[in-house]
mmCIF file of C-alpha atoms in Angstrom:
data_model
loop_
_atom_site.group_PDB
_atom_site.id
_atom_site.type_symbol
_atom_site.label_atom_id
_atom_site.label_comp_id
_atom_site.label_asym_id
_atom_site.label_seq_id
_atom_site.Cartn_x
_atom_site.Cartn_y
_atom_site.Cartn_z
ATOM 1 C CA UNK H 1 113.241 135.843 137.785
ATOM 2 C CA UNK H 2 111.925 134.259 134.753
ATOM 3 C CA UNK H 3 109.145 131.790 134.257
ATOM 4 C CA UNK H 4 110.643 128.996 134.389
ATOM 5 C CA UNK H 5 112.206 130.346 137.929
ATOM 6 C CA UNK H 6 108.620 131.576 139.299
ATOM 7 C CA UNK H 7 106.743 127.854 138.381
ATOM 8 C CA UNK H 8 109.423 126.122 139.909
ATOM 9 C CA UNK H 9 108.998 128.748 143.106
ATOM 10 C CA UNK H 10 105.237 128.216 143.326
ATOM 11 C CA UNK H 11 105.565 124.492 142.646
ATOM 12 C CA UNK H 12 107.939 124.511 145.965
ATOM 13 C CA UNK H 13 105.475 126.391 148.222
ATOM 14 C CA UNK H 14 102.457 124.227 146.815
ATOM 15 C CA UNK H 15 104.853 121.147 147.797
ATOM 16 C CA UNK H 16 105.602 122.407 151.327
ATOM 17 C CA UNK H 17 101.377 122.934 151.286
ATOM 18 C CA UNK H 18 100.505 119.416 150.681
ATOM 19 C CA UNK H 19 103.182 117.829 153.081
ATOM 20 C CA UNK H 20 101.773 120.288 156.068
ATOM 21 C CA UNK H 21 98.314 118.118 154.975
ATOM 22 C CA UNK H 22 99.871 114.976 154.633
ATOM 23 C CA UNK H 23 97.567 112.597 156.226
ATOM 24 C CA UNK H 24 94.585 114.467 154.756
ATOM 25 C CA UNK H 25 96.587 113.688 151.345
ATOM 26 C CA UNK H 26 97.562 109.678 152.424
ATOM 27 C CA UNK H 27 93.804 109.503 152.632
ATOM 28 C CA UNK H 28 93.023 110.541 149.296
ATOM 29 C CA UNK H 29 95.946 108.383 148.311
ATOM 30 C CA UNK H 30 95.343 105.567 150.329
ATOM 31 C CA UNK H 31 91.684 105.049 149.061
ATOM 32 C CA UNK H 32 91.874 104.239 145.355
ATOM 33 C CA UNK H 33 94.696 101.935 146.124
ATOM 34 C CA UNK H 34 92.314 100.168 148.562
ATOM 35 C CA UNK H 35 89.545 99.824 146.358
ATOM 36 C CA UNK H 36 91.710 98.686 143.614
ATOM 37 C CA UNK H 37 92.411 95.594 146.302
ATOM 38 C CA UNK H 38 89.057 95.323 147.421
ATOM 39 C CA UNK H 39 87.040 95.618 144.048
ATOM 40 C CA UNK H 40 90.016 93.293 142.376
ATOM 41 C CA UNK H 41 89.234 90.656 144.644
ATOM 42 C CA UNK H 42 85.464 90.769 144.320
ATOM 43 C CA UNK H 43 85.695 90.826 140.764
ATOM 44 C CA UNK H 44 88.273 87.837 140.067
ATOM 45 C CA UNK H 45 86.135 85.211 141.487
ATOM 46 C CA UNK H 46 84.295 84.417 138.930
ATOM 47 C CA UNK H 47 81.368 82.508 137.599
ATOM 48 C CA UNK H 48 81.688 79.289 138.188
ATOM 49 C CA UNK H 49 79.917 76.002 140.010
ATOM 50 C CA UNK H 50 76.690 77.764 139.831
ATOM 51 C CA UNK H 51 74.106 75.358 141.548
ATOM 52 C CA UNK H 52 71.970 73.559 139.187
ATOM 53 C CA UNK H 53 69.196 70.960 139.283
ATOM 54 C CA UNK H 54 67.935 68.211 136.831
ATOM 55 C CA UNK H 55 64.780 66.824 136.116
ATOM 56 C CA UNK H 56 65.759 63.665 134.137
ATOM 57 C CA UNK H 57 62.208 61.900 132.248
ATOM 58 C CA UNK H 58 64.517 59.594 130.047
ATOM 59 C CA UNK H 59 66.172 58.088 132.430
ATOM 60 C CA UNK H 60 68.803 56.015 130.274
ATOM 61 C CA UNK H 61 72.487 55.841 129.446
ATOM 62 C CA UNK H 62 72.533 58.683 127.768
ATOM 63 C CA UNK H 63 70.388 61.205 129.939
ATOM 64 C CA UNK H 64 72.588 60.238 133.076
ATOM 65 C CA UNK H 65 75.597 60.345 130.933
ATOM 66 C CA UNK H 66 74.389 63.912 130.330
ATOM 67 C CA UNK H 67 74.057 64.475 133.756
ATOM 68 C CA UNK H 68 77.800 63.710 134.278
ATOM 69 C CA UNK H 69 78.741 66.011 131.934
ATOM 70 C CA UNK H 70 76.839 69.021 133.300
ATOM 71 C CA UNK H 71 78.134 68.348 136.820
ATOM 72 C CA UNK H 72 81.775 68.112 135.903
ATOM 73 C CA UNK H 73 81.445 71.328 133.992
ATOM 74 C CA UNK H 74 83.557 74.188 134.883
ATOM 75 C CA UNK H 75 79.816 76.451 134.978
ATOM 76 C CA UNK H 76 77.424 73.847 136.607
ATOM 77 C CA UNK H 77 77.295 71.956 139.969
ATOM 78 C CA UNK H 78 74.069 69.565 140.128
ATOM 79 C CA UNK H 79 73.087 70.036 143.557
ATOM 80 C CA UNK H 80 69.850 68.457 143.218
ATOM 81 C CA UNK H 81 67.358 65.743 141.138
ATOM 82 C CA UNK H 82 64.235 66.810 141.018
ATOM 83 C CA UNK H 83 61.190 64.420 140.380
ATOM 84 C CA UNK H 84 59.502 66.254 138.250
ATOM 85 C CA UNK H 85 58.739 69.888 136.662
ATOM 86 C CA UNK H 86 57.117 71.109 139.825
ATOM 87 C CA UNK H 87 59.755 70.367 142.017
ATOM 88 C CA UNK H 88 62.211 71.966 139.557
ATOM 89 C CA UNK H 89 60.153 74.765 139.784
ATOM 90 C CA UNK H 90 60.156 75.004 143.796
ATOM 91 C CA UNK H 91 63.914 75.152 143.567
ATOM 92 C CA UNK H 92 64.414 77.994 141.263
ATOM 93 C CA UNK H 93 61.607 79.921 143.202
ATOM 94 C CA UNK H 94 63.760 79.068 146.895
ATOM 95 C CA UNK H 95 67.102 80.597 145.193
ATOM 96 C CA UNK H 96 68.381 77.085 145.515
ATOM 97 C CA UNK H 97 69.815 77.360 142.075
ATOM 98 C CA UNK H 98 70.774 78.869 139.752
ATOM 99 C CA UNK H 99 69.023 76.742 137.102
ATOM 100 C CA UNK H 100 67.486 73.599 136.230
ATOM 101 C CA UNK H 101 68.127 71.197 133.519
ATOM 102 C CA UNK H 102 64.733 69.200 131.382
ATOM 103 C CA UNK H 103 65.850 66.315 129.497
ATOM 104 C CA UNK H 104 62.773 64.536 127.917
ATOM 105 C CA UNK H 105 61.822 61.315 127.416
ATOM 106 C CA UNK H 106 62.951 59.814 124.481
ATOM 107 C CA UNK H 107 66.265 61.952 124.902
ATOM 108 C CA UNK H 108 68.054 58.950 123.902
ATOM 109 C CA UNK H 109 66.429 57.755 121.094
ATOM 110 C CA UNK H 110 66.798 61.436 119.565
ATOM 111 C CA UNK H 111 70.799 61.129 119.939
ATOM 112 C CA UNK H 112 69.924 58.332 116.899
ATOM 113 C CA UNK H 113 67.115 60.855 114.806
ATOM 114 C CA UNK H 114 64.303 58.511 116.346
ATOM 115 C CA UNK H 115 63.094 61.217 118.758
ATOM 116 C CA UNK H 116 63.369 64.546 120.615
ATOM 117 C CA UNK H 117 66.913 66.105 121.664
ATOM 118 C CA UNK H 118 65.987 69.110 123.021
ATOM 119 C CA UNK H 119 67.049 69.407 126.459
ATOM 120 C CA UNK H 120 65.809 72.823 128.016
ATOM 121 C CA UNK H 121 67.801 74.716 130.533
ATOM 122 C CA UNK H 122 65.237 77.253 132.886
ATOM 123 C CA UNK H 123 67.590 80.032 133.962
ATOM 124 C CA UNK H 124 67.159 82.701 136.986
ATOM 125 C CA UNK H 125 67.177 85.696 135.196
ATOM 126 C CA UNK H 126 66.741 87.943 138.318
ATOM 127 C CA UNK H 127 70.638 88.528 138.371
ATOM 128 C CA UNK H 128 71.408 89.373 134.935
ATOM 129 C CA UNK H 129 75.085 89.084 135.532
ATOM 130 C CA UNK H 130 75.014 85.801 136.694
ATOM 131 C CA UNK H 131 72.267 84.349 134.071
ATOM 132 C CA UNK H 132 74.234 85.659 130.993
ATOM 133 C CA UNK H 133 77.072 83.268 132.266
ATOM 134 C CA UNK H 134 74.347 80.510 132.980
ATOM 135 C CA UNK H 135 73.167 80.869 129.267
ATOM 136 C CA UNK H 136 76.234 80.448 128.054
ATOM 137 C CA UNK H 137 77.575 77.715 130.374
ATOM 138 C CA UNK H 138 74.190 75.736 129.539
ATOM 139 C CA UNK H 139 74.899 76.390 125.517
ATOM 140 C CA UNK H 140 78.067 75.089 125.708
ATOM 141 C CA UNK H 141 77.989 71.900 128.269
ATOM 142 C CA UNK H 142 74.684 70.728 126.412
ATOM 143 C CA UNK H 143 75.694 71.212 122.724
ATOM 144 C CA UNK H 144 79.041 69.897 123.503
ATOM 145 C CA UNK H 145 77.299 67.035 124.746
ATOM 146 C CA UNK H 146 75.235 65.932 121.660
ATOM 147 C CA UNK H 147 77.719 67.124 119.477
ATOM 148 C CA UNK H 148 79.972 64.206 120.820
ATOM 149 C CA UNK H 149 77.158 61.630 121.185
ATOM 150 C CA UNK H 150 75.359 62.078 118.166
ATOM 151 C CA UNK H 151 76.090 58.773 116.479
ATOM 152 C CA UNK H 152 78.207 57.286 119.051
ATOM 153 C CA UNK H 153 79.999 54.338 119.569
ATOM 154 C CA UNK H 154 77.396 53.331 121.830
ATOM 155 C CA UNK H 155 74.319 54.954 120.006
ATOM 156 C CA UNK H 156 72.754 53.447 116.980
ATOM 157 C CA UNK H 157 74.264 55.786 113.889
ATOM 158 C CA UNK H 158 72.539 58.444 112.042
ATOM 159 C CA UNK H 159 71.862 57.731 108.936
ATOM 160 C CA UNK H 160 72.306 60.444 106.002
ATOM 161 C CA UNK H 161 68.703 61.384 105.761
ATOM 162 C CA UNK H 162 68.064 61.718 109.594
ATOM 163 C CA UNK H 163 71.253 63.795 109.961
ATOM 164 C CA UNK H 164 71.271 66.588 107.957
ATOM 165 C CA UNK H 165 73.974 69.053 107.364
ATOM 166 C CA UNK H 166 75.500 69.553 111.112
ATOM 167 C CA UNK H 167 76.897 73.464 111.339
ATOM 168 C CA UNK H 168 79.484 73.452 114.273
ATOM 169 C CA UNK H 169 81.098 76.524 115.553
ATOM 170 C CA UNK H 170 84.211 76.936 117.211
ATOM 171 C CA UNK H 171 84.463 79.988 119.424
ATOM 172 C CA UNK H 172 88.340 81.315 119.990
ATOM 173 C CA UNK H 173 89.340 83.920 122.250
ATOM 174 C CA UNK H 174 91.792 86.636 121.764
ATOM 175 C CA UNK H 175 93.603 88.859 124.361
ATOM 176 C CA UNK H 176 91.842 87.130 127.236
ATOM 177 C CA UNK H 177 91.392 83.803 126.231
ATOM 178 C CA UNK H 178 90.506 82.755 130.184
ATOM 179 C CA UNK H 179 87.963 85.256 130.014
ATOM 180 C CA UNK H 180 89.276 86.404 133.390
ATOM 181 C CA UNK H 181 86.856 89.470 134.547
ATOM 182 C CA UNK H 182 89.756 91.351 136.358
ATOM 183 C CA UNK H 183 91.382 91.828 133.042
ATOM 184 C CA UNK H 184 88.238 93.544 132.504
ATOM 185 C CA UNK H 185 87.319 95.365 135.311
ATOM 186 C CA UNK H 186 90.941 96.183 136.702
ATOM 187 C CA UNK H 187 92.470 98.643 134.056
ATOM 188 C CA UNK H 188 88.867 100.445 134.333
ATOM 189 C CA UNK H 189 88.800 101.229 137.566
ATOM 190 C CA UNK H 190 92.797 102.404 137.444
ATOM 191 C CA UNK H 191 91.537 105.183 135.324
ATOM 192 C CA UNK H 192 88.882 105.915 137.557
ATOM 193 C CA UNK H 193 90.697 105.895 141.102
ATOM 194 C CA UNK H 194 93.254 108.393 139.080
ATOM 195 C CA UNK H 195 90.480 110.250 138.128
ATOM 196 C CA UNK H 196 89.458 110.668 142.176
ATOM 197 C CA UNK H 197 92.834 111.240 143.309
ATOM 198 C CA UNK H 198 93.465 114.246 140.531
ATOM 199 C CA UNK H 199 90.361 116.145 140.695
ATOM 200 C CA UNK H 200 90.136 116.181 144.919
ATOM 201 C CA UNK H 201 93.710 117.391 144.454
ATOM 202 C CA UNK H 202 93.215 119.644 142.198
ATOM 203 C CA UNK H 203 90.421 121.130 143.034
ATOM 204 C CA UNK H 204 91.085 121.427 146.872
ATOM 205 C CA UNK H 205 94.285 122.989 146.154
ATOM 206 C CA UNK H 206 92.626 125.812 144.559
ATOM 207 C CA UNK H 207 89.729 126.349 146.980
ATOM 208 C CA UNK H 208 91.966 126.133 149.775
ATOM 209 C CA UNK H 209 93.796 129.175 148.240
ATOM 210 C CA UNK H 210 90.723 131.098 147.524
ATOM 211 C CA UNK H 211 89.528 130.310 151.374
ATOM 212 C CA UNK H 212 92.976 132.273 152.263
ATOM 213 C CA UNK H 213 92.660 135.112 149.937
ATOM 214 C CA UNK H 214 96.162 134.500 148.609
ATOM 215 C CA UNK H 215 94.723 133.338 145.012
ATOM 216 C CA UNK H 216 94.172 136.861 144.379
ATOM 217 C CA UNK H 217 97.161 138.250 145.942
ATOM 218 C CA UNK H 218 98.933 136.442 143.581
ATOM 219 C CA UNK H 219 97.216 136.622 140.694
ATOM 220 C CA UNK H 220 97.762 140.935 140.612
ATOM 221 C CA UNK H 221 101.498 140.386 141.338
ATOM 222 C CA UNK H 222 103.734 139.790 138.340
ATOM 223 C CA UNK H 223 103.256 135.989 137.657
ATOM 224 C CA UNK H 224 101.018 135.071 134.993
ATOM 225 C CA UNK H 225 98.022 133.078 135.118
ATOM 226 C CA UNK H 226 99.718 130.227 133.327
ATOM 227 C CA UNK H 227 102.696 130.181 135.479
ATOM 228 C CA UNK H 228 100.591 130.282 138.810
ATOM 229 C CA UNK H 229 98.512 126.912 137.436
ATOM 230 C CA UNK H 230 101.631 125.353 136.285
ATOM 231 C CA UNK H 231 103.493 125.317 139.449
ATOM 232 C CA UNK H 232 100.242 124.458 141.520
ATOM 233 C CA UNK H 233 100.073 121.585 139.384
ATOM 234 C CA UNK H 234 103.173 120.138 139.038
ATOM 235 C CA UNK H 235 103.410 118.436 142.286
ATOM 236 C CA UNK H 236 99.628 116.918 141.677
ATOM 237 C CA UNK H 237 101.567 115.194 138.650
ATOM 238 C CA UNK H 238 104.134 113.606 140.929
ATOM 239 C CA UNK H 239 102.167 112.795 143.152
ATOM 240 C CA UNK H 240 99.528 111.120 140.141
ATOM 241 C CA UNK H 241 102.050 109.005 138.505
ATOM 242 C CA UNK H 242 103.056 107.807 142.240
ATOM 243 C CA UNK H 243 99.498 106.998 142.617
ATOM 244 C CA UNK H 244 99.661 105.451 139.120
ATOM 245 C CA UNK H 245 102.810 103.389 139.944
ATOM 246 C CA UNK H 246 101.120 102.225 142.964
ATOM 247 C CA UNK H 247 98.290 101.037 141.717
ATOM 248 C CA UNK H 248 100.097 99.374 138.478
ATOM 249 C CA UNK H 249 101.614 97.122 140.963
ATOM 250 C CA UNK H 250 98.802 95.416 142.585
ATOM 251 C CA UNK H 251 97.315 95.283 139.160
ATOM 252 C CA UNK H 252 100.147 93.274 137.897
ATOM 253 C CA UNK H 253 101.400 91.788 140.696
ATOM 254 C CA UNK H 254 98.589 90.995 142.956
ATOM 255 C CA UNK H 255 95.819 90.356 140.531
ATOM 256 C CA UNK H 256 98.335 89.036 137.508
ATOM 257 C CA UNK H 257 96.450 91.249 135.244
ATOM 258 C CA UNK H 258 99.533 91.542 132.099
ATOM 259 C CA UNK H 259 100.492 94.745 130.301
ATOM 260 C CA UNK H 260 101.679 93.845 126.770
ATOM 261 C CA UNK H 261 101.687 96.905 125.312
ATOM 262 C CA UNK H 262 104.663 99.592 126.282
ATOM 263 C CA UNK H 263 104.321 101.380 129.870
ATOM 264 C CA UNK H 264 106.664 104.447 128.555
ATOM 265 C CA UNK H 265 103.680 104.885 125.917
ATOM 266 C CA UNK H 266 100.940 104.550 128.520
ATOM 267 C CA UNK H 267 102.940 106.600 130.993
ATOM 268 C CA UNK H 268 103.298 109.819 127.844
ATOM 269 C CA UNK H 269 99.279 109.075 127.294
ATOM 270 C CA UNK H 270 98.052 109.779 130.740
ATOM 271 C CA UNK H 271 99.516 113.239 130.434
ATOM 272 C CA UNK H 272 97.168 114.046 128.203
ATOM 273 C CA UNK H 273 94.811 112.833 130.471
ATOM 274 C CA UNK H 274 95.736 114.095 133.381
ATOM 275 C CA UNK H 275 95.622 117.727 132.231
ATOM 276 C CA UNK H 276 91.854 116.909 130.849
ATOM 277 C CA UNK H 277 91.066 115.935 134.436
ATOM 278 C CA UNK H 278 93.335 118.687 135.641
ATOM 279 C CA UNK H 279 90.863 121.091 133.969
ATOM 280 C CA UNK H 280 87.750 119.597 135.342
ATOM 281 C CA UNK H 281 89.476 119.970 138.933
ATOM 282 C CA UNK H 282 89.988 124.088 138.053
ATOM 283 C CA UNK H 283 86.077 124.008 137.042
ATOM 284 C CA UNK H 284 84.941 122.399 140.078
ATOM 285 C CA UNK H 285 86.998 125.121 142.101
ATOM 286 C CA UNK H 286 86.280 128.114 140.656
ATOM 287 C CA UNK H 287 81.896 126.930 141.063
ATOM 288 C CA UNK H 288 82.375 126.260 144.652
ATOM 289 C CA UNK H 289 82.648 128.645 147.504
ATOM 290 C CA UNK H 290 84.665 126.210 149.959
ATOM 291 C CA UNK H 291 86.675 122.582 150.461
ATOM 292 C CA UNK H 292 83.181 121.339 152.136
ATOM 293 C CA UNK H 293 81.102 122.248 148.142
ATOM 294 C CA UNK H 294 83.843 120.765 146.217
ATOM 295 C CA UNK H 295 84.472 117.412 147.656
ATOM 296 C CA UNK H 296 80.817 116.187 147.202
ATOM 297 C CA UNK H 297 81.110 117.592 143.851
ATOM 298 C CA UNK H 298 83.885 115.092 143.133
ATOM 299 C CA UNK H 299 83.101 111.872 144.525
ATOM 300 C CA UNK H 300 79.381 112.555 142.598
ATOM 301 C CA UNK H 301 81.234 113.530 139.687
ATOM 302 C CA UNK H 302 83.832 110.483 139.726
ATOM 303 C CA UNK H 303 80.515 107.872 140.154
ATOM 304 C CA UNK H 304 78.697 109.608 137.090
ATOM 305 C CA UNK H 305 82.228 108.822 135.258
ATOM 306 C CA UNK H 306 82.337 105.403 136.314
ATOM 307 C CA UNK H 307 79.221 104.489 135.221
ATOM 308 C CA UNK H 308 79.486 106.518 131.674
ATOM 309 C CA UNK H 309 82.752 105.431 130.619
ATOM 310 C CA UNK H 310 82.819 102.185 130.841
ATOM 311 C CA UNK H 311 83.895 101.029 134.228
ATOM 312 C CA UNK H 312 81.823 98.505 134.112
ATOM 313 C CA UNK H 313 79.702 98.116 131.198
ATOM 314 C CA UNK H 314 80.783 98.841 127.357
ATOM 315 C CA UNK H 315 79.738 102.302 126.027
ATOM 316 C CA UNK H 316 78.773 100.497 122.968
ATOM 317 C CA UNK H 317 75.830 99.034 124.597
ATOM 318 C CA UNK H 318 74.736 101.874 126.490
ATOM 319 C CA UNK H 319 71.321 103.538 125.041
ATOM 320 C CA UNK H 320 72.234 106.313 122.562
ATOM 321 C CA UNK H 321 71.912 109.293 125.038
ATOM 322 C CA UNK H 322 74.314 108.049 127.271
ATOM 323 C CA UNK H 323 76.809 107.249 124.681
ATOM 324 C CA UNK H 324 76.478 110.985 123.364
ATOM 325 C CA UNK H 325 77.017 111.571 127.297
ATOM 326 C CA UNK H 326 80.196 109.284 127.572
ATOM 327 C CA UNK H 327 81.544 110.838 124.248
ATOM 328 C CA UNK H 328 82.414 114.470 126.505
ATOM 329 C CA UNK H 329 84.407 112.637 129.399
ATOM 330 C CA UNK H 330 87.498 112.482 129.327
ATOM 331 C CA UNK H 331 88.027 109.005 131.485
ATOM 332 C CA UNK H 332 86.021 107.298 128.498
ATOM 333 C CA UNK H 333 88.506 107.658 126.268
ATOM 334 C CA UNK H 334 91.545 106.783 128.953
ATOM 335 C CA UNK H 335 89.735 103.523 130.123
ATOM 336 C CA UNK H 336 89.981 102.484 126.218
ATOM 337 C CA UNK H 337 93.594 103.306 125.851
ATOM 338 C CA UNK H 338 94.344 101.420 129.300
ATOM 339 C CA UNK H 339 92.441 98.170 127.899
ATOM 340 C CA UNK H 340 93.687 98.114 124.589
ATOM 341 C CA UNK H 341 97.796 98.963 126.269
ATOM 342 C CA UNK H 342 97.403 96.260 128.554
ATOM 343 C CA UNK H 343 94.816 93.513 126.541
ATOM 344 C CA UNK H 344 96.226 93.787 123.014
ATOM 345 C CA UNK H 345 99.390 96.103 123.219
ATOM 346 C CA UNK H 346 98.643 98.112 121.238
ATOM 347 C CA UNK H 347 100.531 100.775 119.972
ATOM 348 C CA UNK H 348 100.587 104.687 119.075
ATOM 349 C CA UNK H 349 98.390 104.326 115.847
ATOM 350 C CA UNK H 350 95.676 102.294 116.931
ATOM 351 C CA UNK H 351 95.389 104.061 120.383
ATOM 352 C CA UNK H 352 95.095 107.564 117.775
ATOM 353 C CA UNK H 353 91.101 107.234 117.381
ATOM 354 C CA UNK H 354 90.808 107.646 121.111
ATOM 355 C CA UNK H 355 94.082 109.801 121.713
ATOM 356 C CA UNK H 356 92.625 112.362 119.008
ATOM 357 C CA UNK H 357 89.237 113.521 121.296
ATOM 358 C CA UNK H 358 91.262 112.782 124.230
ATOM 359 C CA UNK H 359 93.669 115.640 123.471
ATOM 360 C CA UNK H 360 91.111 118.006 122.251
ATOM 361 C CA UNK H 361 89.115 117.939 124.950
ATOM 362 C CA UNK H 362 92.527 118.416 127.183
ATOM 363 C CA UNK H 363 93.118 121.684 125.758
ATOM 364 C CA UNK H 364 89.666 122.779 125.672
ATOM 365 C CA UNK H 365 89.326 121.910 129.608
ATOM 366 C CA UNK H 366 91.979 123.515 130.577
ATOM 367 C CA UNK H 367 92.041 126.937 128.760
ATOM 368 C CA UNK H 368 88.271 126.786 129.601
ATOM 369 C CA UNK H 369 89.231 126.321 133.026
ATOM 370 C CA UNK H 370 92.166 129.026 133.257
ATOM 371 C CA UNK H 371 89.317 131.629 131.509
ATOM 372 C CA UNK H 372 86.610 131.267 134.371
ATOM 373 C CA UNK H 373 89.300 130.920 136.478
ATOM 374 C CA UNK H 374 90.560 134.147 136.222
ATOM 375 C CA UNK H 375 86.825 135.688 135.334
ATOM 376 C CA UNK H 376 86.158 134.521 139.105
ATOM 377 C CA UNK H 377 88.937 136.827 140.518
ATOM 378 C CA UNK H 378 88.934 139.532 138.624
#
């Protein structure tokens, strides 16, 4: 029998072992592609028609023309006037907005250079997520606003001294020009549901043996260590790229979320990947003593990646130490390559900055693995 004869034998029996645990293995299945549903819904809502309030101490044409434009504003919804600063206050203290609009007497007059212009918008900064959207939804409704009435039709002209040199900029959006979060947030979390389907697998598999003793029946018979983790592995592959296909489906399908780039390319990448998180599966085995050690392991182990490979927030603006942190997991450098496949299509050479770590750290995972794998036995 030669090697390619004995992986294909052990990749058989380790077939026959996960369909005599098939529901246990539906579950692990089953719950990535639910959270992909669940989390892809709660993050496609958006930010939009947050609740707003104005406190309005010009009250002329142009303030309530103002007005107007901040409530039919994609970000804003004026829910309420309030009579003056105090009241505003109240509101944003109650949580019944999101934030309140100021514009000052003499708002009107400034539109012509006779007075003041500045119109203040007083966020709620206690949800960050939210009041980096109200920022920039107040930035853009309010300078839009002046930018169009300054010197109106119906507003005495600037002349060339009171105007000045006007600087506009005009913002343009590439690969996601509807901002949509799930375009975002989606492709992340497909690396990271992948990530928890592989290393429960993987590492399970290999417990479960060593429970049985028949790991090291089989590792003093003729087969080599090599052969034994190929065929133990090769049905976890199938059964990963099913998982991926799965999961590529609702992202597409159900959430709209596009893949421009080449899905035989991002189908040859994850290879790479998988046998990184193939490795880290083999590590977790061989440091605990049962199934019951090694599945808390993972699901702790899958949050920590999450958060540290940008799930959910850029690496780039993570502190320094958790950069250097993100830099040795492997998922960091797959969530990149599944943005930058699906976002911008991008191909083999300028997926090669994060494909080059990515591949290094495969192959040091996985011989590391195989080493204290067989130290362990022996």
């Amino acid at each position: 029998m030669n090697a390619l004869q004995r992986i294909a034998h052990i990749a058989y029996k380790e077939a026959l072992e996960l369909w005599r645990h098939a529901g246990i293995v539906a579950f692990v299945l089953a719950i990535p592609v639910v959270e992909v549903i669940i989390l892809g819904y709660a993050t496609s809502g958006g930010v939009n028609n947050l609740p707003a309030a104005v406190y309005d101490a010009d009250r002329t044409a142009a303030s309530r023309r103002l007005v107007d434009a901040i409530d039919q504003s994609h970000g804003f919804k004026v829910t309420q006037f309030a009579g003056n600063m105090a009241q505003a206050e109240h509101l944003l203290d109650a949580g019944a907005i999101s934030a309140f609009f100021v514009i000052p007497q003499g708002f009107e007059r400034g539109l012509t250079g006779q007075g003041k212009t500045d119109v203040a918008a007083v966020i709620d900064g206690s949800n960050t997520a939210v009041a980096n959207y109200t920022t920039i939804y107040a930035e853009e409704v309010v300078g839009h606003f002046t930018a169009q009435n300054l010197g109106g039709p119906n507003l005495k002209p600037q002349t060339q001294e009171t105007q000045g040199v006007l600087v506009g900029a005009e913002p343009r959006v590439w690969y996601n020009q509807e901002l949509r979060r799930e375009n975002f947030y989606i492709p992340g979390l497909v690396g990271t549901m992948l990530a928890l389907v592989v290393l429960a697998i993987t590492a399970v598999s290999i417990v479960r043996e060593r429970e049985r003793g028949t790991l090291e029946q089989v590792m003093v018979s003729p087969t080599r260590s090599w052969e034994l983790i190929a065929g133990k592995l090769a049905p976890i592959v199938v059964i990963a790229y099913f998982e991926l296909a799965a999961m590529l489906v609702i992202t597409m399908r159900l959430f709209n979320v596009p893949v421009k780039g080449s899905l035989g390319l991002y189908l040859g990448l994850m290879a790479v990947y998988l046998l990184a998180e193939m490795g880290v599966g083999i590590l977790i085995s061989t440091l605990s003593s049962n199934q019951a050690q090694a599945l808390p392991s993972i699901f702790l182990l899958v949050t920590v990646y999450g958060i540290l490979a940008g799930f959910m927030t850029p690496v780039e603006t993570m502190p320094p130490a958790a950069q250097w942190a993100a830099a040795l997991i492997p998922l960091r450098y797959f969530i990149t390559i599944t943005r930058e496949i699906f976002a911008k299509g991008a191909g083999l050479p300028a997926l090669a900055p994060q494909l080059w770590p990515l591949m290094g750290m495969s192959a040091a995972l996985f011989t590391a693995s195989i080493l204290m794998l067989r130290r362990r036995l022996v």
